[in-house]
Amino acid sequence: MNNTRTIGIVGTGMIASSMAVLAAGHGFKVVILARSEKSVNRCLGEIGRFFEEIVSHGYFTEEKKNTSLERISFTYDYKDMKDAEAVVESVVEDLEVKYEVFRQIEDNCPSVKAICSVSSSIVPDKLSEGASKYGDRIVVTHPFNPPHLVPLFEVCASGNTADGVTDYVMTLLEELDRKPVLLNRPTPGFIGNRLQFALWREALALVDEGICGPREVDAVLAYSFCPRYTSIGIFEHFDNGGLELNATGCRNIWPVLSTATEIPPFFADLMKEGKMGPKSPSKTGFYDWNGVDMEAYASRVSAPYWNMFDWKE
């Protein structure tokens, strides 16, 4: 264990728990910075659950699970992350909170090669402004939840990022059997959320215009083109179909696509009525979630990603 490489994680939420499983499952020593015993216990519960799912799907033995768990430790003191070669910043989307994390890393982690922020909305140039010594080592490594199961990471450097830092981060993620993509420059939402929210805006527009309901939209997605894009890409698909045909489709369809910048009235009305989804008291939103087997739903969410699971320790 003395020769084991160390990764630090600041935070104890779902992303942090999943990142701990990912790193420890690949042989890294993991030190998690927590704020309270309550947060430690919550994080440990999530970590245990994730490892149990890996075992239940036949990818880990009980022995390998236990060995991985032994690599994970918790601390309330940044000094215990002094050997970390990379630190994953996984705290709330608040710049001042993140800036304090960066200051603590600078004061206590002399070996750190990169600070990997999992920020989903703050661009790296803004993040680097809060560091005095390690600003050139901050890189956004935006995952999709949970990152031990969903392989994609979006990597984005700032104008201040030092030579070699991004290459190191990309290599580290590849060592963790992730699929990192590198952005040429920052953009709000990065790649994944820009694509997802463009699709979401059009889905809402179809319902708002009375063309169909939510269930019809979801059925079209599930049983037409979405499964295709788990094995090929959208540029591959349209390139293969021919650019002339695609250009005709663009000319005919783009003029009717939504350009909304606010949520539609029916969406706002649901929120006013307190219908916020399954976690709201009414357990309603776009759907009625009363009586829904949520464990079965969670299994459906994860099912496609288990087909991509391929860890090499």
Coordinates of N, CA, C and O in Angstrom, one line a residue, residues 130-289:
G130 N -9.8 31.7 -8.5 CA -9.8 31.6 -7.0 C -8.6 30.9 -6.4 O -8.6 30.6 -5.2
A131 N -7.6 30.6 -7.3 CA -6.4 29.9 -6.8 C -5.2 30.9 -7.0 O -5.1 31.6 -8.0
S132 N -4.3 30.9 -6.0 CA -3.2 31.7 -6.0 C -1.9 31.0 -6.5 O -1.1 31.6 -7.2
K133 N -1.9 29.7 -6.2 CA -0.7 28.9 -6.6 C -0.9 27.8 -7.6 O -0.1 27.6 -8.5
Y134 N -2.1 27.2 -7.5 CA -2.4 26.1 -8.4 C -3.5 26.4 -9.4 O -4.1 25.5 -10.0
G135 N -3.6 27.7 -9.8 CA -4.6 28.1 -10.8 C -4.3 27.4 -12.1 O -5.3 27.1 -12.9
D136 N -3.1 27.1 -12.4 CA -2.7 26.5 -13.7 C -2.9 25.0 -13.6 O -2.5 24.3 -14.6
R137 N -3.4 24.5 -12.5 CA -3.6 23.0 -12.4 C -5.1 22.6 -12.4 O -5.4 21.5 -12.2
I138 N -5.9 23.6 -12.5 CA -7.4 23.4 -12.4 C -8.0 23.1 -13.7 O -7.8 23.8 -14.7
V139 N -8.6 21.9 -13.8 CA -9.3 21.5 -15.1 C -10.7 21.0 -14.7 O -10.9 20.3 -13.7
V140 N -11.7 21.4 -15.5 CA -13.0 20.8 -15.3 C -13.0 19.4 -15.9 O -12.6 19.2 -17.0
T141 N -13.5 18.4 -15.1 CA -13.7 17.1 -15.5 C -15.1 16.7 -15.2 O -15.4 16.1 -14.2
H142 N -16.0 17.1 -16.1 CA -17.4 17.0 -15.9 C -17.9 15.6 -16.2 O -17.9 15.1 -17.3
P143 N -18.4 14.9 -15.2 CA -18.9 13.5 -15.4 C -20.4 13.5 -15.5 O -21.1 14.5 -15.4
F144 N -21.0 12.3 -15.9 CA -22.4 12.1 -15.8 C -22.7 11.1 -14.7 O -21.9 10.1 -14.6
N145 N -23.7 11.3 -14.0 CA -23.9 10.5 -12.8 C -24.5 9.1 -13.0 O -25.5 9.0 -13.8
P146 N -24.0 8.1 -12.4 CA -22.8 8.1 -11.5 C -21.6 7.7 -12.3 O -21.6 6.9 -13.2
P147 N -20.5 8.5 -12.1 CA -19.3 8.3 -13.0 C -18.6 7.0 -13.0 O -17.9 6.7 -13.9
H148 N -18.9 6.2 -11.9 CA -18.2 4.8 -12.0 C -19.0 3.9 -13.0 O -18.4 2.9 -13.4
L149 N -20.2 4.3 -13.4 CA -21.0 3.5 -14.3 C -21.1 4.2 -15.7 O -21.0 3.5 -16.7
V150 N -21.3 5.5 -15.7 CA -21.4 6.2 -17.0 C -20.0 6.6 -17.4 O -19.3 7.4 -16.7
P151 N -19.5 6.1 -18.5 CA -18.0 6.3 -18.8 C -17.6 7.6 -19.3 O -16.4 7.9 -19.2
L152 N -18.5 8.5 -19.8 CA -18.0 9.7 -20.4 C -17.6 10.8 -19.4 O -18.3 11.0 -18.3
F153 N -16.5 11.5 -19.6 CA -16.1 12.7 -18.9 C -15.8 13.8 -20.0 O -15.2 13.5 -21.0
E154 N -16.3 15.0 -19.7 CA -16.0 16.1 -20.5 C -14.9 16.9 -19.8 O -15.0 17.3 -18.7
V155 N -13.8 17.1 -20.5 CA -12.6 17.7 -20.0 C -12.4 19.1 -20.6 O -12.4 19.2 -21.9
C156 N -12.2 20.1 -19.8 CA -12.1 21.5 -20.3 C -11.1 22.2 -19.5 O -11.2 22.3 -18.3
A157 N -10.0 22.7 -20.1 CA -9.0 23.5 -19.5 C -9.3 25.0 -19.6 O -10.2 25.4 -20.4
S158 N -8.6 25.8 -18.8 CA -8.8 27.2 -18.8 C -7.6 27.8 -19.6 O -6.7 27.1 -20.0
G159 N -7.6 29.1 -19.9 CA -6.5 29.8 -20.6 C -5.3 29.8 -19.7 O -4.2 30.0 -20.2
N160 N -5.4 29.5 -18.4 CA -4.3 29.5 -17.5 C -3.7 28.1 -17.3 O -2.7 28.0 -16.6
T161 N -4.3 27.1 -17.8 CA -3.9 25.7 -17.5 C -2.5 25.5 -18.1 O -2.2 25.8 -19.3
A162 N -1.6 25.0 -17.3 CA -0.2 24.7 -17.7 C -0.1 23.6 -18.7 O -0.9 22.7 -18.7
D163 N 1.0 23.6 -19.4 CA 1.3 22.6 -20.4 C 1.4 21.2 -19.6 O 2.1 21.2 -18.6
G164 N 0.8 20.2 -20.2 CA 0.9 18.9 -19.6 C -0.2 18.5 -18.6 O -0.4 17.3 -18.4
V165 N -0.9 19.5 -18.1 CA -1.9 19.2 -17.1 C -3.1 18.5 -17.7 O -3.6 17.4 -17.2
T166 N -3.5 19.0 -18.8 CA -4.7 18.4 -19.5 C -4.3 17.0 -20.0 O -5.1 16.0 -19.9
D167 N -3.1 16.8 -20.5 CA -2.7 15.5 -21.0 C -2.7 14.5 -19.8 O -3.1 13.3 -19.9
Y168 N -2.2 15.0 -18.6 CA -2.2 14.1 -17.4 C -3.6 13.7 -17.1 O -3.9 12.5 -16.8
V169 N -4.5 14.6 -17.1 CA -5.9 14.3 -16.7 C -6.6 13.4 -17.7 O -7.2 12.4 -17.2
M170 N -6.3 13.6 -18.9 CA -6.9 12.6 -19.9 C -6.4 11.2 -19.7 O -7.1 10.2 -19.8
T171 N -5.1 11.1 -19.5 CA -4.4 9.8 -19.3 C -5.0 9.2 -18.0 O -5.2 8.0 -18.0
L172 N -5.1 10.0 -16.9 CA -5.7 9.4 -15.7 C -7.1 8.9 -15.9 O -7.4 7.8 -15.4
L173 N -7.9 9.6 -16.6 CA -9.3 9.1 -16.8 C -9.3 7.9 -17.7 O -10.1 7.0 -17.4
E174 N -8.4 7.8 -18.6 CA -8.3 6.6 -19.4 C -7.8 5.4 -18.6 O -8.2 4.2 -18.8
E175 N -6.9 5.7 -17.6 CA -6.5 4.6 -16.7 C -7.7 4.1 -15.9 O -7.7 2.9 -15.5
L176 N -8.6 5.0 -15.6 CA -9.8 4.6 -14.9 C -10.9 4.0 -15.8 O -12.1 3.9 -15.4
D177 N -10.5 3.7 -17.1 CA -11.4 3.1 -18.0 C -12.6 4.0 -18.4 O -13.7 3.6 -18.7
R178 N -12.4 5.3 -18.3 CA -13.4 6.3 -18.7 C -13.2 6.7 -20.2 O -12.2 6.4 -20.8
K179 N -14.1 7.4 -20.8 CA -14.1 7.9 -22.1 C -14.0 9.4 -22.1 O -15.1 10.1 -22.3
P180 N -12.9 10.0 -21.9 CA -12.8 11.5 -21.8 C -12.9 12.1 -23.2 O -12.3 11.6 -24.2
V181 N -13.6 13.2 -23.3 CA -13.5 14.0 -24.5 C -13.0 15.4 -24.1 O -13.4 15.9 -23.1
L182 N -12.2 16.0 -25.0 CA -11.6 17.3 -24.7 C -12.2 18.4 -25.5 O -12.3 18.3 -26.7
L183 N -12.7 19.4 -24.8 CA -13.3 20.6 -25.4 C -12.1 21.5 -25.8 O -11.2 21.7 -25.1
N184 N -12.3 22.1 -27.0 CA -11.3 23.1 -27.4 C -11.4 24.4 -26.6 O -10.4 25.1 -26.4
R185 N -12.6 24.7 -26.2 CA -12.8 25.9 -25.3 C -14.0 25.7 -24.5 O -14.9 24.9 -24.8
P186 N -14.2 26.5 -23.4 CA -15.3 26.3 -22.5 C -16.6 26.8 -23.2 O -16.6 27.7 -24.0
T187 N -17.7 26.2 -22.7 CA -19.1 26.7 -23.1 C -20.0 26.3 -22.0 O -19.9 25.2 -21.5
P188 N -21.0 27.1 -21.6 CA -21.9 26.7 -20.6 C -22.7 25.4 -21.0 O -23.2 25.3 -22.1
G189 N -22.7 24.4 -20.1 CA -23.3 23.2 -20.4 C -22.4 22.2 -21.1 O -22.8 21.0 -21.3
F190 N -21.2 22.6 -21.5 CA -20.3 21.8 -22.2 C -20.9 21.1 -23.4 O -21.7 21.8 -24.1
I191 N -20.6 19.9 -23.7 CA -21.2 19.3 -24.9 C -22.5 18.5 -24.6 O -23.5 18.7 -25.2
G192 N -22.4 17.7 -23.6 CA -23.5 16.8 -23.2 C -24.8 17.6 -22.9 O -25.9 17.2 -23.4
N193 N -24.7 18.5 -22.0 CA -25.9 19.2 -21.5 C -26.4 20.2 -22.6 O -27.7 20.4 -22.7
R194 N -25.6 20.7 -23.5 CA -26.1 21.5 -24.6 C -26.9 20.6 -25.5 O -28.0 21.0 -26.0
L195 N -26.4 19.4 -25.8 CA -27.2 18.5 -26.6 C -28.5 18.0 -25.9 O -29.6 18.0 -26.5
Q196 N -28.4 17.7 -24.7 CA -29.5 17.2 -23.9 C -30.6 18.2 -23.8 O -31.8 17.9 -23.9
F197 N -30.2 19.5 -23.5 CA -31.2 20.5 -23.3 C -31.8 21.0 -24.6 O -32.9 21.5 -24.6
A198 N -31.1 20.9 -25.7 CA -31.7 21.2 -27.0 C -32.8 20.2 -27.3 O -33.9 20.6 -27.8
L199 N -32.5 18.9 -27.0 CA -33.6 17.9 -27.2 C -34.7 18.1 -26.2 O -35.9 18.0 -26.6
W200 N -34.4 18.5 -25.0 CA -35.4 18.7 -24.0 C -36.3 19.9 -24.4 O -37.6 19.8 -24.2
R201 N -35.7 20.9 -24.9 CA -36.6 22.1 -25.3 C -37.5 21.7 -26.4 O -38.7 22.1 -26.4
E202 N -37.1 20.9 -27.3 CA -38.0 20.4 -28.4 C -39.1 19.5 -27.9 O -40.2 19.5 -28.4
A203 N -38.7 18.6 -26.9 CA -39.7 17.7 -26.3 C -40.8 18.5 -25.6 O -42.0 18.3 -25.8
L204 N -40.4 19.6 -24.9 CA -41.4 20.4 -24.2 C -42.2 21.2 -25.2 O -43.5 21.3 -25.1
A205 N -41.6 21.6 -26.3 CA -42.4 22.3 -27.4 C -43.4 21.5 -28.0 O -44.6 21.9 -28.3
L206 N -43.1 20.2 -28.3 CA -44.1 19.3 -28.9 C -45.3 19.1 -28.0 O -46.4 19.1 -28.4
V207 N -45.1 19.0 -26.6 CA -46.2 18.9 -25.7 C -46.9 20.2 -25.6 O -48.2 20.2 -25.6
D208 N -46.2 21.3 -25.5 CA -46.8 22.6 -25.4 C -47.7 23.0 -26.6 O -48.8 23.6 -26.5
E209 N -47.3 22.5 -27.8 CA -48.1 22.8 -29.0 C -49.2 21.8 -29.2 O -50.0 22.0 -30.2
G210 N -49.4 20.9 -28.3 CA -50.5 19.9 -28.4 C -50.3 18.8 -29.4 O -51.3 18.2 -29.8
I211 N -49.1 18.7 -29.9 CA -48.8 17.6 -30.9 C -48.9 16.2 -30.3 O -49.3 15.3 -30.9
C212 N -48.5 16.1 -29.0 CA -48.4 14.8 -28.3 C -48.3 15.1 -26.8 O -48.2 16.2 -26.4
G213 N -48.3 14.0 -26.0 CA -48.0 14.1 -24.6 C -46.7 13.6 -24.2 O -45.9 13.1 -25.1
P214 N -46.3 13.7 -23.0 CA -45.0 13.2 -22.5 C -44.7 11.7 -22.9 O -43.6 11.4 -23.2
R215 N -45.7 10.9 -22.7 CA -45.5 9.5 -22.9 C -45.2 9.2 -24.4 O -44.4 8.3 -24.7
E216 N -45.8 9.9 -25.3 CA -45.5 9.7 -26.7 C -44.1 10.2 -27.1 O -43.4 9.5 -27.8
V217 N -43.7 11.3 -26.5 CA -42.3 11.7 -26.7 C -41.3 10.6 -26.2 O -40.4 10.2 -26.9
D218 N -41.6 10.1 -25.0 CA -40.7 9.1 -24.4 C -40.6 7.8 -25.2 O -39.6 7.2 -25.4
A219 N -41.8 7.5 -25.8 CA -41.9 6.2 -26.6 C -41.1 6.4 -27.9 O -40.3 5.5 -28.3
V220 N -41.2 7.6 -28.5 CA -40.4 7.8 -29.7 C -38.9 7.7 -29.4 O -38.2 7.1 -30.2
L221 N -38.5 8.3 -28.3 CA -37.1 8.3 -28.0 C -36.6 6.9 -27.7 O -35.5 6.5 -28.2
A222 N -37.4 6.1 -27.0 CA -37.0 4.8 -26.5 C -36.9 3.8 -27.7 O -36.1 2.9 -27.7
Y223 N -37.8 4.0 -28.6 CA -38.0 2.9 -29.7 C -37.6 3.4 -31.1 O -38.0 2.7 -32.0
S224 N -36.9 4.5 -31.2 CA -36.5 4.9 -32.5 C -35.0 5.2 -32.6 O -34.2 4.2 -32.6
F225 N -34.6 6.4 -32.4 CA -33.2 6.7 -32.7 C -32.3 6.7 -31.4 O -31.1 6.6 -31.6
C226 N -32.8 6.8 -30.2 CA -31.9 6.8 -29.0 C -31.0 5.6 -28.9 O -29.8 5.7 -28.7
P227 N -31.6 4.3 -29.1 CA -30.8 3.2 -29.0 C -29.6 3.1 -30.0 O -28.6 2.6 -29.8
R228 N -29.9 3.7 -31.2 CA -28.9 3.8 -32.2 C -27.6 4.5 -31.8 O -26.5 4.0 -32.1
Y229 N -27.8 5.5 -31.0 CA -26.7 6.3 -30.6 C -25.9 5.8 -29.4 O -25.0 6.5 -28.9
T230 N -26.2 4.6 -29.0 CA -25.3 3.9 -28.1 C -24.2 3.1 -28.8 O -23.3 2.6 -28.1
S231 N -24.3 3.0 -30.1 CA -23.3 2.2 -30.8 C -22.7 3.0 -32.0 O -21.6 2.7 -32.4
I232 N -23.4 4.1 -32.4 CA -22.8 4.9 -33.4 C -23.0 6.4 -33.0 O -23.9 6.6 -32.1
G233 N -22.4 7.3 -33.7 CA -22.6 8.7 -33.3 C -23.5 9.4 -34.3 O -23.8 8.9 -35.4
I234 N -24.0 10.6 -33.9 CA -24.9 11.3 -34.8 C -24.3 11.8 -36.1 O -24.9 11.8 -37.2
F235 N -23.0 12.2 -36.0 CA -22.3 12.6 -37.2 C -22.1 11.4 -38.1 O -22.2 11.5 -39.4
E236 N -21.8 10.3 -37.6 CA -21.6 9.0 -38.3 C -23.0 8.7 -39.1 O -23.0 8.4 -40.3
H237 N -24.1 8.8 -38.3 CA -25.4 8.5 -38.9 C -25.7 9.4 -40.1 O -26.1 8.9 -41.1
F238 N -25.7 10.7 -39.9 CA -26.1 11.6 -40.9 C -25.1 11.6 -42.1 O -25.5 11.8 -43.3
D239 N -23.8 11.4 -41.8 CA -22.8 11.3 -42.9 C -23.1 10.1 -43.7 O -23.1 10.2 -45.0
N240 N -23.4 9.0 -43.1 CA -23.7 7.7 -43.8 C -25.0 7.9 -44.7 O -25.1 7.3 -45.8
G241 N -25.9 8.7 -44.2 CA -27.2 8.8 -44.9 C -27.0 9.7 -46.1 O -27.9 9.7 -47.0
G242 N -26.0 10.5 -46.2 CA -25.7 11.4 -47.3 C -26.0 12.9 -46.9 O -27.0 13.2 -46.4
L243 N -25.1 13.7 -47.3 CA -25.2 15.1 -46.9 C -26.3 15.8 -47.6 O -27.0 16.7 -47.0
E244 N -26.6 15.5 -48.8 CA -27.7 16.1 -49.6 C -29.0 15.9 -48.9 O -29.8 16.8 -48.7
L245 N -29.3 14.6 -48.6 CA -30.5 14.3 -47.9 C -30.6 15.0 -46.6 O -31.7 15.5 -46.2
N246 N -29.5 15.0 -45.8 CA -29.5 15.7 -44.5 C -29.8 17.1 -44.7 O -30.5 17.7 -43.9
A247 N -29.2 17.8 -45.7 CA -29.4 19.2 -45.9 C -30.8 19.5 -46.1 O -31.4 20.5 -45.6
T248 N -31.5 18.7 -46.9 CA -32.9 18.9 -47.2 C -33.7 18.8 -45.9 O -34.7 19.6 -45.6
G249 N -33.4 17.8 -45.0 CA -34.1 17.7 -43.7 C -33.9 18.9 -42.9 O -34.8 19.4 -42.2
C250 N -32.7 19.4 -42.9 CA -32.4 20.6 -42.1 C -33.2 21.8 -42.5 O -33.8 22.5 -41.7
R251 N -33.3 22.0 -43.9 CA -34.0 23.1 -44.4 C -35.5 23.0 -44.1 O -36.2 24.0 -43.8
N252 N -36.1 21.8 -44.1 CA -37.5 21.6 -43.9 C -37.9 21.7 -42.4 O -39.0 22.1 -42.1
I253 N -37.0 21.2 -41.5 CA -37.4 21.0 -40.1 C -36.9 22.2 -39.2 O -37.6 22.6 -38.3
W254 N -35.7 22.7 -39.5 CA -35.1 23.7 -38.6 C -36.1 24.9 -38.5 O -36.2 25.5 -37.3
P255 N -36.8 25.4 -39.5 CA -37.7 26.6 -39.3 C -38.8 26.4 -38.3 O -39.3 27.4 -37.8
V256 N -39.2 25.1 -38.0 CA -40.3 24.9 -37.1 C -39.8 24.5 -35.7 O -40.6 24.3 -34.8
L257 N -38.5 24.4 -35.5 CA -37.9 24.0 -34.2 C -38.1 25.2 -33.2 O -38.1 26.4 -33.5
S258 N -38.2 24.8 -31.9 CA -38.4 25.8 -30.9 C -37.1 26.7 -30.7 O -36.0 26.2 -30.8
T259 N -37.4 28.0 -30.4 CA -36.3 28.9 -30.0 C -36.6 29.5 -28.7 O -36.0 30.5 -28.3
A260 N -37.4 28.8 -27.9 CA -37.8 29.3 -26.6 C -36.6 29.5 -25.6 O -35.7 28.8 -25.7
T261 N -36.7 30.6 -24.8 CA -35.7 30.8 -23.8 C -36.3 30.8 -22.4 O -35.6 31.0 -21.4
E262 N -37.6 30.5 -22.3 CA -38.2 30.3 -21.0 C -39.0 29.0 -21.1 O -39.4 28.5 -22.1
I263 N -39.3 28.4 -19.9 CA -40.0 27.2 -19.9 C -41.5 27.5 -20.3 O -42.0 28.6 -20.0
P264 N -42.2 26.5 -20.9 CA -43.5 26.8 -21.4 C -44.5 26.8 -20.2 O -44.2 26.4 -19.1
P265 N -45.7 27.4 -20.5 CA -46.7 27.6 -19.4 C -47.1 26.4 -18.7 O -47.2 26.4 -17.4
F266 N -47.3 25.2 -19.4 CA -47.7 24.0 -18.7 C -46.7 23.5 -17.7 O -47.0 23.0 -16.7
F267 N -45.4 23.7 -18.0 CA -44.3 23.4 -17.1 C -44.4 24.3 -15.9 O -44.3 23.8 -14.7
A268 N -44.5 25.6 -16.1 CA -44.6 26.5 -15.0 C -45.8 26.2 -14.1 O -45.7 26.3 -12.8
D269 N -46.9 25.9 -14.7 CA -48.1 25.6 -13.9 C -47.9 24.4 -13.0 O -48.4 24.3 -11.9
L270 N -47.2 23.3 -13.5 CA -46.9 22.2 -12.7 C -46.1 22.6 -11.4 O -46.4 22.1 -10.3
M271 N -45.2 23.4 -11.6 CA -44.3 23.9 -10.5 C -45.2 24.7 -9.5 O -45.0 24.5 -8.3
K272 N -46.0 25.6 -10.0 CA -46.9 26.3 -9.1 C -47.8 25.5 -8.3 O -48.1 25.8 -7.1
E273 N -48.2 24.3 -8.8 CA -49.1 23.4 -8.1 C -48.3 22.5 -7.2 O -48.9 21.6 -6.6
G274 N -47.0 22.6 -7.1 CA -46.2 21.8 -6.3 C -45.9 20.4 -6.9 O -45.4 19.5 -6.2
K275 N -46.2 20.2 -8.1 CA -45.9 18.9 -8.8 C -44.5 18.9 -9.4 O -44.3 19.2 -10.5
M276 N -43.6 18.6 -8.5 CA -42.2 18.7 -8.8 C -41.5 17.4 -9.1 O -40.3 17.3 -9.2
G277 N -42.3 16.3 -9.3 CA -41.7 15.0 -9.6 C -41.8 14.1 -8.4 O -42.5 14.4 -7.4
P278 N -41.2 12.9 -8.5 CA -41.4 11.8 -7.5 C -41.0 12.2 -6.1 O -41.4 11.6 -5.1
K279 N -40.1 13.2 -5.9 CA -39.6 13.6 -4.6 C -40.5 14.6 -3.9 O -40.4 14.9 -2.7
S280 N -41.5 15.1 -4.6 CA -42.5 16.1 -4.1 C -43.6 15.3 -3.3 O -43.8 14.1 -3.5
P281 N -44.2 16.0 -2.3 CA -45.3 15.3 -1.5 C -46.4 14.6 -2.4 O -46.8 13.5 -2.0
S282 N -46.7 15.2 -3.5 CA -47.8 14.6 -4.3 C -47.2 13.5 -5.2 O -48.0 12.7 -5.7
K283 N -45.9 13.3 -5.3 CA -45.3 12.3 -6.1 C -45.8 12.4 -7.6 O -46.0 11.4 -8.2
T284 N -46.0 13.6 -8.0 CA -46.4 13.8 -9.4 C -45.6 14.9 -10.0 O -45.0 15.8 -9.4
G285 N -45.5 14.9 -11.4 CA -44.8 15.9 -12.1 C -45.4 15.8 -13.5 O -46.6 15.9 -13.7
F286 N -44.5 15.5 -14.5 CA -45.0 15.2 -15.8 C -45.7 13.9 -15.8 O -46.6 13.6 -16.6
Y287 N -45.3 13.0 -14.9 CA -45.9 11.7 -14.6 C -46.5 11.6 -13.2 O -46.1 12.4 -12.4
D288 N -47.3 10.6 -13.0 CA -47.8 10.3 -11.7 C -46.9 9.1 -11.2 O -46.9 8.0 -11.8
W289 N -46.1 9.4 -10.1 CA -45.1 8.4 -9.7 C -45.7 7.6 -8.5 O -44.9 6.7 -8.0

